[in-house]
Amino acid sequence: MLTKPHLQLNRATDITSELLQKMNITCLILDVDNTLCLKKGKIILDGVKAWIEKMQKAGIKLIILSNAKKNRMDGIAKGFGLPFVALGLKPLTLGYKRAAKRMGENIKNCAIVGDQLLTDILGGNLAGCKTILVCPVELETSFGFKIKRGIERKLLKKYNMKFDF
Ligand SMILES: [Mg+2]
């Protein structure tokens, strides 16, 4: 089940260093849109900055992986003070591997944190890292996204999981 996440949480900020320790995770590869922020990075979700600081203090490495272009990611990543890999082409595995290498980590000790089964989670499982699904904060309105979210709902049901809205 390549689209099944290892773990599902409501928000990225629900991730604790204790939980990561138990899962042998030392590095988080973070999706941005609907995971850390909204409106293409204009709105940062509550508590995200404090959570990033807490993770870093606990020795967890963090890097952003996005399919967005470098121009857009530059500003967003700077706002978080985090390194990033742009044009990640998720669900291809290249970006995940690049992110792990950049942080000097074995991919097995990394976890992707993202809101989409068909990109974030599928790619993470293919790349061989742990996968943590978070609930999208806001549902997209585009036709393409409606189809994607419909497929995700069916898959989640199969895994006895669901998005809470
Ligand atoms: Mg996303």
PDB file of C-alpha atoms and ligand atoms in Angstrom:
ATOM      1  CA  MET A   1       0.000   0.000   0.000  1.00  0.00           C
ATOM      2  CA  LEU A   2       2.210   2.769  -1.261  1.00  0.00           C
ATOM      3  CA  THR A   3      -0.319   5.471  -0.477  1.00  0.00           C
ATOM      4  CA  LYS A   4      -0.801   4.403   3.158  1.00  0.00           C
ATOM      5  CA  PRO A   5       0.891   6.691   5.673  1.00  0.00           C
ATOM      6  CA  HIS A   6       2.789   5.251   8.638  1.00  0.00           C
ATOM      7  CA  LEU A   7       0.996   7.719  10.861  1.00  0.00           C
ATOM      8  CA  GLN A   8      -1.867  10.192  10.647  1.00  0.00           C
ATOM      9  CA  LEU A   9      -2.103  13.303  12.785  1.00  0.00           C
ATOM     10  CA  ASN A  10      -4.312  16.337  12.657  1.00  0.00           C
ATOM     11  CA  ARG A  11      -1.579  18.984  12.355  1.00  0.00           C
ATOM     12  CA  ALA A  12       2.180  19.057  11.832  1.00  0.00           C
ATOM     13  CA  THR A  13       2.389  20.797  15.207  1.00  0.00           C
ATOM     14  CA  ASP A  14       1.043  17.606  16.847  1.00  0.00           C
ATOM     15  CA  ILE A  15       4.383  15.926  16.106  1.00  0.00           C
ATOM     16  CA  THR A  16       6.555  15.653  19.214  1.00  0.00           C
ATOM     17  CA  SER A  17      10.238  14.806  19.565  1.00  0.00           C
ATOM     18  CA  GLU A  18       9.261  11.825  21.784  1.00  0.00           C
ATOM     19  CA  LEU A  19       7.111  10.424  19.004  1.00  0.00           C
ATOM     20  CA  LEU A  20       9.925  10.857  16.481  1.00  0.00           C
ATOM     21  CA  GLN A  21      12.375   9.167  18.801  1.00  0.00           C
ATOM     22  CA  LYS A  22      10.105   6.138  19.017  1.00  0.00           C
ATOM     23  CA  MET A  23       9.926   6.006  15.218  1.00  0.00           C
ATOM     24  CA  ASN A  24      13.709   6.465  14.828  1.00  0.00           C
ATOM     25  CA  ILE A  25      13.216   9.702  12.951  1.00  0.00           C
ATOM     26  CA  THR A  26      15.892  12.384  13.145  1.00  0.00           C
ATOM     27  CA  CYS A  27      14.881  14.532  10.194  1.00  0.00           C
ATOM     28  CA  LEU A  28      11.544  15.873   8.975  1.00  0.00           C
ATOM     29  CA  ILE A  29      10.960  16.665   5.320  1.00  0.00           C
ATOM     30  CA  LEU A  30       8.122  19.163   5.301  1.00  0.00           C
ATOM     31  CA  ASP A  31       5.467  19.925   2.731  1.00  0.00           C
ATOM     32  CA  VAL A  32       4.394  23.567   2.765  1.00  0.00           C
ATOM     33  CA  ASP A  33       0.948  24.235   1.290  1.00  0.00           C
ATOM     34  CA  ASN A  34      -1.885  23.160   3.574  1.00  0.00           C
ATOM     35  CA  THR A  35       0.693  21.635   5.939  1.00  0.00           C
ATOM     36  CA  LEU A  36       2.588  24.648   7.307  1.00  0.00           C
ATOM     37  CA  CYS A  37       0.754  27.492   5.613  1.00  0.00           C
ATOM     38  CA  LEU A  38      -2.174  28.621   3.508  1.00  0.00           C
ATOM     39  CA  LYS A  39      -2.727  30.933   0.553  1.00  0.00           C
ATOM     40  CA  LYS A  40       0.548  30.063  -1.135  1.00  0.00           C
ATOM     41  CA  GLY A  41       2.559  30.891   1.939  1.00  0.00           C
ATOM     42  CA  LYS A  42       0.865  34.154   2.866  1.00  0.00           C
ATOM     43  CA  ILE A  43      -0.717  32.722   6.019  1.00  0.00           C
ATOM     44  CA  ILE A  44       1.440  30.672   8.387  1.00  0.00           C
ATOM     45  CA  LEU A  45      -0.603  28.286  10.517  1.00  0.00           C
ATOM     46  CA  ASP A  46      -0.895  28.908  14.243  1.00  0.00           C
ATOM     47  CA  GLY A  47       1.951  27.573  16.298  1.00  0.00           C
ATOM     48  CA  VAL A  48       4.085  26.459  13.366  1.00  0.00           C
ATOM     49  CA  LYS A  49       7.013  28.783  14.056  1.00  0.00           C
ATOM     50  CA  ALA A  50       7.149  27.862  17.744  1.00  0.00           C
ATOM     51  CA  TRP A  51       6.894  24.176  16.833  1.00  0.00           C
ATOM     52  CA  ILE A  52       9.817  24.478  14.382  1.00  0.00           C
ATOM     53  CA  GLU A  53      11.920  26.031  17.128  1.00  0.00           C
ATOM     54  CA  LYS A  54      10.959  23.289  19.563  1.00  0.00           C
ATOM     55  CA  MET A  55      11.877  20.558  17.069  1.00  0.00           C
ATOM     56  CA  GLN A  56      15.223  22.175  16.363  1.00  0.00           C
ATOM     57  CA  LYS A  57      15.992  22.486  20.064  1.00  0.00           C
ATOM     58  CA  ALA A  58      15.276  18.763  20.385  1.00  0.00           C
ATOM     59  CA  GLY A  59      17.879  18.096  17.678  1.00  0.00           C
ATOM     60  CA  ILE A  60      15.451  17.274  14.875  1.00  0.00           C
ATOM     61  CA  LYS A  61      16.608  18.445  11.460  1.00  0.00           C
ATOM     62  CA  LEU A  62      14.013  20.110   9.245  1.00  0.00           C
ATOM     63  CA  ILE A  63      13.915  20.760   5.519  1.00  0.00           C
ATOM     64  CA  ILE A  64      11.123  21.870   3.204  1.00  0.00           C
ATOM     65  CA  LEU A  65      10.281  19.887   0.066  1.00  0.00           C
ATOM     66  CA  SER A  66       7.855  21.493  -2.338  1.00  0.00           C
ATOM     67  CA  ASN A  67       6.771  21.078  -5.919  1.00  0.00           C
ATOM     68  CA  ALA A  68       6.612  24.870  -6.181  1.00  0.00           C
ATOM     69  CA  LYS A  69       9.205  26.884  -8.054  1.00  0.00           C
ATOM     70  CA  LYS A  70      12.356  28.203  -6.419  1.00  0.00           C
ATOM     71  CA  ASN A  71      11.203  31.847  -6.571  1.00  0.00           C
ATOM     72  CA  ARG A  72       8.139  31.180  -4.456  1.00  0.00           C
ATOM     73  CA  MET A  73       9.891  28.832  -2.065  1.00  0.00           C
ATOM     74  CA  ASP A  74      12.766  31.221  -1.442  1.00  0.00           C
ATOM     75  CA  GLY A  75      10.598  33.684   0.456  1.00  0.00           C
ATOM     76  CA  ILE A  76       8.555  31.072   2.283  1.00  0.00           C
ATOM     77  CA  ALA A  77      11.558  29.057   3.471  1.00  0.00           C
ATOM     78  CA  LYS A  78      13.312  32.225   4.591  1.00  0.00           C
ATOM     79  CA  GLY A  79      10.255  33.074   6.685  1.00  0.00           C
ATOM     80  CA  PHE A  80      10.679  29.764   8.486  1.00  0.00           C
ATOM     81  CA  GLY A  81      14.475  29.967   8.524  1.00  0.00           C
ATOM     82  CA  LEU A  82      14.661  26.508   6.925  1.00  0.00           C
ATOM     83  CA  PRO A  83      16.548  25.046   3.969  1.00  0.00           C
ATOM     84  CA  PHE A  84      14.442  23.820   1.068  1.00  0.00           C
ATOM     85  CA  VAL A  85      14.284  21.729  -2.071  1.00  0.00           C
ATOM     86  CA  ALA A  86      12.013  23.340  -4.694  1.00  0.00           C
ATOM     87  CA  LEU A  87      10.600  21.759  -7.858  1.00  0.00           C
ATOM     88  CA  GLY A  88      10.493  18.517  -5.886  1.00  0.00           C
ATOM     89  CA  LEU A  89       8.381  16.696  -8.483  1.00  0.00           C
ATOM     90  CA  LYS A  90       6.596  14.704  -5.756  1.00  0.00           C
ATOM     91  CA  PRO A  91       5.654  11.821  -5.951  1.00  0.00           C
ATOM     92  CA  LEU A  92       8.956  11.161  -7.728  1.00  0.00           C
ATOM     93  CA  THR A  93      11.619  10.184  -5.209  1.00  0.00           C
ATOM     94  CA  LEU A  94      14.410  12.467  -6.379  1.00  0.00           C
ATOM     95  CA  GLY A  95      13.437  15.432  -4.215  1.00  0.00           C
ATOM     96  CA  TYR A  96      13.137  13.319  -1.031  1.00  0.00           C
ATOM     97  CA  LYS A  97      16.581  11.823  -1.641  1.00  0.00           C
ATOM     98  CA  ARG A  98      18.022  15.227  -2.337  1.00  0.00           C
ATOM     99  CA  ALA A  99      16.523  16.630   0.867  1.00  0.00           C
ATOM    100  CA  ALA A 100      17.898  13.756   2.983  1.00  0.00           C
ATOM    101  CA  LYS A 101      21.340  14.058   1.418  1.00  0.00           C
ATOM    102  CA  ARG A 102      21.376  17.806   1.965  1.00  0.00           C
ATOM    103  CA  MET A 103      20.715  17.247   5.677  1.00  0.00           C
ATOM    104  CA  GLY A 104      23.333  14.477   5.871  1.00  0.00           C
ATOM    105  CA  GLU A 105      20.676  11.943   6.856  1.00  0.00           C
ATOM    106  CA  ASN A 106      19.868   8.404   5.802  1.00  0.00           C
ATOM    107  CA  ILE A 107      16.453   8.457   4.104  1.00  0.00           C
ATOM    108  CA  LYS A 108      15.317   5.716   6.535  1.00  0.00           C
ATOM    109  CA  ASN A 109      15.623   8.172   9.409  1.00  0.00           C
ATOM    110  CA  CYS A 110      13.586  10.839   7.628  1.00  0.00           C
ATOM    111  CA  ALA A 111       9.828  11.360   7.618  1.00  0.00           C
ATOM    112  CA  ILE A 112       7.794  13.330   5.135  1.00  0.00           C
ATOM    113  CA  VAL A 113       5.035  15.431   6.677  1.00  0.00           C
ATOM    114  CA  GLY A 114       2.328  16.325   4.174  1.00  0.00           C
ATOM    115  CA  ASP A 115      -1.387  16.596   3.462  1.00  0.00           C
ATOM    116  CA  GLN A 116      -1.634  14.689   0.179  1.00  0.00           C
ATOM    117  CA  LEU A 117      -1.683  10.925  -0.228  1.00  0.00           C
ATOM    118  CA  LEU A 118      -0.994  10.943  -3.952  1.00  0.00           C
ATOM    119  CA  THR A 119       2.056  13.203  -3.792  1.00  0.00           C
ATOM    120  CA  ASP A 120       3.616  13.576  -0.308  1.00  0.00           C
ATOM    121  CA  ILE A 121       2.836  10.111   1.069  1.00  0.00           C
ATOM    122  CA  LEU A 122       3.186   8.081  -2.136  1.00  0.00           C
ATOM    123  CA  GLY A 123       6.563   9.685  -2.871  1.00  0.00           C
ATOM    124  CA  GLY A 124       7.763   9.220   0.687  1.00  0.00           C
ATOM    125  CA  ASN A 125       6.906   5.535   0.691  1.00  0.00           C
ATOM    126  CA  LEU A 126       8.580   5.075  -2.689  1.00  0.00           C
ATOM    127  CA  ALA A 127      11.686   6.878  -1.451  1.00  0.00           C
ATOM    128  CA  GLY A 128      11.873   4.691   1.660  1.00  0.00           C
ATOM    129  CA  CYS A 129      11.239   7.267   4.345  1.00  0.00           C
ATOM    130  CA  LYS A 130       8.532   7.289   7.023  1.00  0.00           C
ATOM    131  CA  THR A 131       5.318   9.056   6.082  1.00  0.00           C
ATOM    132  CA  ILE A 132       3.157  11.265   8.293  1.00  0.00           C
ATOM    133  CA  LEU A 133      -0.170  12.447   6.906  1.00  0.00           C
ATOM    134  CA  VAL A 134      -1.690  15.617   8.315  1.00  0.00           C
ATOM    135  CA  CYS A 135      -5.191  16.900   7.693  1.00  0.00           C
ATOM    136  CA  PRO A 136      -5.361  19.632   5.023  1.00  0.00           C
ATOM    137  CA  VAL A 137      -6.359  22.831   6.773  1.00  0.00           C
ATOM    138  CA  GLU A 138      -8.487  24.106   3.939  1.00  0.00           C
ATOM    139  CA  LEU A 139     -10.103  22.224   1.082  1.00  0.00           C
ATOM    140  CA  GLU A 140      -9.072  23.347  -2.375  1.00  0.00           C
ATOM    141  CA  THR A 141     -11.736  24.491  -4.819  1.00  0.00           C
ATOM    142  CA  SER A 142     -10.158  23.600  -8.167  1.00  0.00           C
ATOM    143  CA  PHE A 143     -11.619  20.748 -10.222  1.00  0.00           C
ATOM    144  CA  GLY A 144      -8.359  18.796 -10.248  1.00  0.00           C
ATOM    145  CA  PHE A 145      -8.066  18.980  -6.493  1.00  0.00           C
ATOM    146  CA  LYS A 146     -11.677  17.919  -5.967  1.00  0.00           C
ATOM    147  CA  ILE A 147     -10.933  14.738  -7.903  1.00  0.00           C
ATOM    148  CA  LYS A 148      -7.705  14.140  -5.975  1.00  0.00           C
ATOM    149  CA  ARG A 149      -9.371  14.638  -2.596  1.00  0.00           C
ATOM    150  CA  GLY A 150     -12.172  12.267  -3.662  1.00  0.00           C
ATOM    151  CA  ILE A 151      -9.640   9.537  -4.429  1.00  0.00           C
ATOM    152  CA  GLU A 152      -7.899  10.236  -1.113  1.00  0.00           C
ATOM    153  CA  ARG A 153     -11.152   9.847   0.821  1.00  0.00           C
ATOM    154  CA  LYS A 154     -11.709   6.412  -0.703  1.00  0.00           C
ATOM    155  CA  LEU A 155      -8.149   5.330   0.051  1.00  0.00           C
ATOM    156  CA  LEU A 156      -8.321   6.640   3.617  1.00  0.00           C
ATOM    157  CA  LYS A 157     -11.545   4.745   4.193  1.00  0.00           C
ATOM    158  CA  LYS A 158      -9.776   1.582   3.094  1.00  0.00           C
ATOM    159  CA  TYR A 159      -7.045   2.284   5.659  1.00  0.00           C
ATOM    160  CA  ASN A 160      -9.625   3.047   8.381  1.00  0.00           C
ATOM    161  CA  MET A 161      -8.458   6.630   8.400  1.00  0.00           C
ATOM    162  CA  LYS A 162     -10.173   9.881   7.507  1.00  0.00           C
ATOM    163  CA  PHE A 163      -9.676  13.601   7.269  1.00  0.00           C
ATOM    164  CA  ASP A 164     -11.473  15.460  10.034  1.00  0.00           C
ATOM    165  CA  PHE A 165     -13.311  18.518   8.814  1.00  0.00           C
TER     166      PHE A 165
HETATM  167 MG    MG B   1       0.380  20.263   0.588  1.00  0.00          MG
END
